[in-house]
Each structure stands twice: as C-alpha cells, then as structure tokens.
C-alpha cells in the first residue's frame, strides 16, 4: 500500500512541478531553449527537448539512489510515478497534441481539451502552463 501511495504522489506531484518549470523557467530565463517549442512545427529534435531529457536524468538518479541504498528504497515507487507521468505527458503533448510521432488518431475525444488548451497557450504564451490540469 505504501508503494502505491508513493507512486501516486510521485506521478501527481509532477504536474505542478512541470507547470512551475514551464512558467518560471521556460518562459523566463530558459526562453532561449524553450522558445524553440513555440516557433511552430519542428521536424525532429528541438532545443526544448533538453528540458525533458534533464528531467529523465534526474529521475534516473532517483532510481539509482533507490537501488544503491537500502535506506532509500522508498524512492523506487516515487521514481516510477514520475516516469509514468513523463510517459503520459509525452503521449498527450508530443504524440497527440504536436503529432511528433503519428501513433494516435488525429482526434481522441478524451484528449481534445488538453490539446486545445495547450495550443491556446502557444497562441497567447500565457495561461495553461501544465498539460493535464485545466
């Protein structure tokens, strides 16, 4: 039961963390990197892809900490929850909304509100900072 709670907390905590990073770093001092994401459709990799890569490396660090130290085993389900969030974010943001990989249908009714809110953010540069909380 504790593992399920830790997993859930890891996953749910990432939306406000992601939104905060996006708003206060991406649209602030990190605009030189994040701005590439607002320039329209980009084929292949874009400078903004560094941001989720850094998050992935940090999460790998949590997994390593959990594996190498018995007193930190509790980090394993937290890191797994963060990873689950990352997979969901990638599916909704990169695969569905921006069609960087054509793996999902063009319209999935349950995902449309997230796509519309995110594209509105691209038009205005304000508003919806996360991907799931509307």
Coordinates of C-alpha atoms in Angstrom, one line a residue, residues 3-51:
X3 CA 4.4 1.8 -2.6
X4 CA 1.1 2.7 -4.3
X5 CA 0.8 5.9 -2.4
X6 CA 4.4 6.8 -3.1
X7 CA 3.9 6.0 -6.8
X8 CA 0.7 8.1 -6.9
X9 CA 2.4 11.0 -5.1
X10 CA 5.3 10.9 -7.5
X11 CA 3.0 11.0 -10.5
X12 CA 0.6 13.6 -9.2
X13 CA 3.4 15.9 -8.0
X14 CA 4.8 16.2 -11.4
X15 CA 2.0 18.3 -12.9
X16 CA 2.6 21.3 -10.6
X17 CA 6.4 20.8 -10.8
X18 CA 6.2 20.7 -14.6
X19 CA 3.9 23.7 -14.8
X20 CA 6.2 25.7 -12.5
X21 CA 9.3 24.8 -14.5
X22 CA 7.4 25.7 -17.7
X23 CA 6.1 29.0 -16.4
X24 CA 9.0 30.3 -14.3
X25 CA 12.0 28.9 -16.1
X26 CA 10.8 28.1 -19.7
X27 CA 9.0 31.4 -20.1
X28 CA 11.7 33.2 -18.1
X29 CA 15.5 32.6 -18.0
X30 CA 15.1 29.4 -20.1
X31 CA 13.3 31.0 -23.0
X32 CA 16.4 30.6 -25.2
X33 CA 15.8 26.9 -25.0
X34 CA 12.0 26.7 -24.6
X35 CA 11.2 29.3 -27.2
X36 CA 12.0 26.8 -29.9
X37 CA 8.9 24.9 -28.9
X38 CA 6.7 28.0 -29.6
X39 CA 8.2 28.5 -33.1
X40 CA 5.7 26.1 -34.8
X41 CA 6.1 22.6 -36.0
X42 CA 9.6 21.3 -35.8
X43 CA 10.8 18.2 -37.6
X44 CA 13.0 16.0 -35.4
X45 CA 14.5 17.3 -32.2
X46 CA 14.3 20.8 -31.0
X47 CA 16.3 22.7 -28.3
X48 CA 13.3 22.4 -25.9
X49 CA 13.8 18.6 -25.8
X50 CA 16.7 19.3 -23.4
X51 CA 14.1 20.0 -20.7

